[in-house]
Tab-separated table of C-alpha atoms in Angstrom:
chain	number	residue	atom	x	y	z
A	17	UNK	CA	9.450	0.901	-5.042
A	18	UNK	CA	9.729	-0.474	-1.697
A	19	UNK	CA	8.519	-4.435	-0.899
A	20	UNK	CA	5.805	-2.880	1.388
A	21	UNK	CA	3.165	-0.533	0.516
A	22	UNK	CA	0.356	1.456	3.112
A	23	UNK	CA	-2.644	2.991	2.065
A	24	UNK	CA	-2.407	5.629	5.264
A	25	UNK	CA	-4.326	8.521	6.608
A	26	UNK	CA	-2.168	9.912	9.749
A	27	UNK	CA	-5.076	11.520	11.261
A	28	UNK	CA	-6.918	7.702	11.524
A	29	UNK	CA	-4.916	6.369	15.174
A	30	UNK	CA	-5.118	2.677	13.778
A	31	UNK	CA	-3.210	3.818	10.552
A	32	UNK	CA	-0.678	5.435	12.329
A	33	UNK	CA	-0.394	2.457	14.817
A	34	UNK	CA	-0.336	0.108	11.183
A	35	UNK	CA	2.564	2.366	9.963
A	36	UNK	CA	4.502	2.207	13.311
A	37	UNK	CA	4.541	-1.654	13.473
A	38	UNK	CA	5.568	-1.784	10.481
A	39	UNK	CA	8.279	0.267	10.878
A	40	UNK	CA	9.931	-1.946	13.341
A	41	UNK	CA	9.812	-4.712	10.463
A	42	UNK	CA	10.564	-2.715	7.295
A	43	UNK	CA	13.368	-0.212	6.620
A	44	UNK	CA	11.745	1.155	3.214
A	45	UNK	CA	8.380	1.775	3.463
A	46	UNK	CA	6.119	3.210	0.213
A	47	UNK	CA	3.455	5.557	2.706
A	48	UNK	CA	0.607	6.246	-0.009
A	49	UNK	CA	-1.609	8.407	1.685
A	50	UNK	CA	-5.061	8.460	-0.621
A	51	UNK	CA	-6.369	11.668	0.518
A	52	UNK	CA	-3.929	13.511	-0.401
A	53	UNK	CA	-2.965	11.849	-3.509
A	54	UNK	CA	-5.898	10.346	-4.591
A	55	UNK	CA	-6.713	6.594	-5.540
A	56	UNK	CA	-7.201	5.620	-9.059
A	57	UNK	CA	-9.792	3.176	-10.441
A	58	UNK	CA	-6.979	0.996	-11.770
A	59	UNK	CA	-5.120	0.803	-7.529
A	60	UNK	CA	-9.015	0.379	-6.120
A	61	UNK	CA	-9.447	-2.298	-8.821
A	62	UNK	CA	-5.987	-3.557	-8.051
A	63	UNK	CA	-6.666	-3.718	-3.957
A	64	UNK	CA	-9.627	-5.691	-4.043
A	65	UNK	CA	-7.609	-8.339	-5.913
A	66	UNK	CA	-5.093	-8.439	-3.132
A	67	UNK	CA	-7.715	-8.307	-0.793
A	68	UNK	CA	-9.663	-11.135	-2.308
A	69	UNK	CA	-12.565	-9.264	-1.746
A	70	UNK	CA	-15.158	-7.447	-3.331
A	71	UNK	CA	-14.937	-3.326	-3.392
A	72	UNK	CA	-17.832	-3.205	-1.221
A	73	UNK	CA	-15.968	-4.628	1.395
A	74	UNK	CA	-13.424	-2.276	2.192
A	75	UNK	CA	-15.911	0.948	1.704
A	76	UNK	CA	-16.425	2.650	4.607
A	77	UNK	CA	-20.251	2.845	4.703
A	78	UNK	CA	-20.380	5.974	7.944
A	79	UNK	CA	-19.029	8.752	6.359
A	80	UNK	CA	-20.961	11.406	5.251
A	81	UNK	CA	-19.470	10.619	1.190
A	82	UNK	CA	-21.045	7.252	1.133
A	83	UNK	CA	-23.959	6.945	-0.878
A	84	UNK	CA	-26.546	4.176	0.445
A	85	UNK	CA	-28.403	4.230	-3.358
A	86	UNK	CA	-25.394	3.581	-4.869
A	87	UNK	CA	-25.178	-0.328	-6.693
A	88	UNK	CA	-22.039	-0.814	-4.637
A	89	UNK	CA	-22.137	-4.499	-5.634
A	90	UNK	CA	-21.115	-3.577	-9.096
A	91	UNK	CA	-17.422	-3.368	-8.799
A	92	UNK	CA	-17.044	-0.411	-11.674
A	93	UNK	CA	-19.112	1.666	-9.989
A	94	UNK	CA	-17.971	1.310	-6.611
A	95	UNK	CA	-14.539	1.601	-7.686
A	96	UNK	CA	-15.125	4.632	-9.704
A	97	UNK	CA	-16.878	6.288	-6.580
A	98	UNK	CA	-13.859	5.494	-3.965
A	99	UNK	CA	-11.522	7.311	-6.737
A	100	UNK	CA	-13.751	10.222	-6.658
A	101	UNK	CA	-14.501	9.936	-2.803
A	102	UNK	CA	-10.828	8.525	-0.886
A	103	UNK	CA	-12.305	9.151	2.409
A	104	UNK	CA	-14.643	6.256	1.910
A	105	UNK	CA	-11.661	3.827	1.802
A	106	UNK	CA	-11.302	1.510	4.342
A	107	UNK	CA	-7.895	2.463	6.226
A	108	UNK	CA	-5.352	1.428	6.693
A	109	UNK	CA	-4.720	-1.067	3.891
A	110	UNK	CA	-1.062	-2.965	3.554
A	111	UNK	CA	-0.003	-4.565	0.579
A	112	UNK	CA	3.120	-7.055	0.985
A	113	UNK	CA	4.205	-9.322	-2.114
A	114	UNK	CA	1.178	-10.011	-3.719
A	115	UNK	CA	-1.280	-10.296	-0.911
A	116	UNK	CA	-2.957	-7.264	1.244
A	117	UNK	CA	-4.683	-6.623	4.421
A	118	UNK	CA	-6.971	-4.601	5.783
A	119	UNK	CA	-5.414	-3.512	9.114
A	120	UNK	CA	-8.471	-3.341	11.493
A	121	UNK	CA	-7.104	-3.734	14.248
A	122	UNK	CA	-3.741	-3.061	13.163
A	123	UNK	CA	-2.045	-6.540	14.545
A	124	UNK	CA	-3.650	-8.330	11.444
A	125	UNK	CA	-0.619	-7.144	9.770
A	126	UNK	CA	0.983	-9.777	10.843
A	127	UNK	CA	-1.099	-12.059	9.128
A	128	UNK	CA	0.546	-11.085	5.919
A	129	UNK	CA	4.006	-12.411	7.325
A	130	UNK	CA	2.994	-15.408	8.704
A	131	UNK	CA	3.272	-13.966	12.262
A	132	UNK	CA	-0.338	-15.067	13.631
């Protein structure tokens, strides 16, 4: 597996802008893209302890998926509903080491190297 992982969707133009700076830092790149391969429980789970940050954070709340009665604040159930519903992850998401970024706009990348 590759140091550098990206939770991508290539149709989203700030995940393909993500994946292109990082391809001028990174030679071997792991490109997971969710919607076609799905997101567990266990990676959701995994990505909010990267993120330091609750599941609710990186849902996105405007697509037509997200459900507004849902108890998003219970991490379970909100991470059980973005493994049945990708589309409502935030995108894109980098994971470098053991630290992760949501890359909105897709400079904050360089947050996770230390290149403010």
């Amino acid at each position: 597996m590759s140091e550098i992982t990206i939770y991508h969707n290539p149709r989203c133009s700030k995940s393909r802008k993500a994946l292109e700076i990082l391809n001028t830092k990174f030679s071997d790149i792991t490109v997971k893209e969710y919607l076609k391969e799905g997101i567990s429980c266990e990676e959701v789970i995994g990505l909010s302890r990267l993120l330091d940050a609750p599941v609710s954070s990186f849902v996105r709340t405007k697509e037509a998926d997200y459900n507004k009665n849902l108890d998003w604040d219970n991490e379970s159930i909100a991470a059980l509903e973005l493994s049945k519903h990708p589309i409502l992850l935030e995108r894109p998401i980098v994971v470098f080491q053991n630290k992760a970024v949501v890359a909105r706009p897709p400079e904050k990348i360089k947050t996770l190297f230390g290149d403010n």
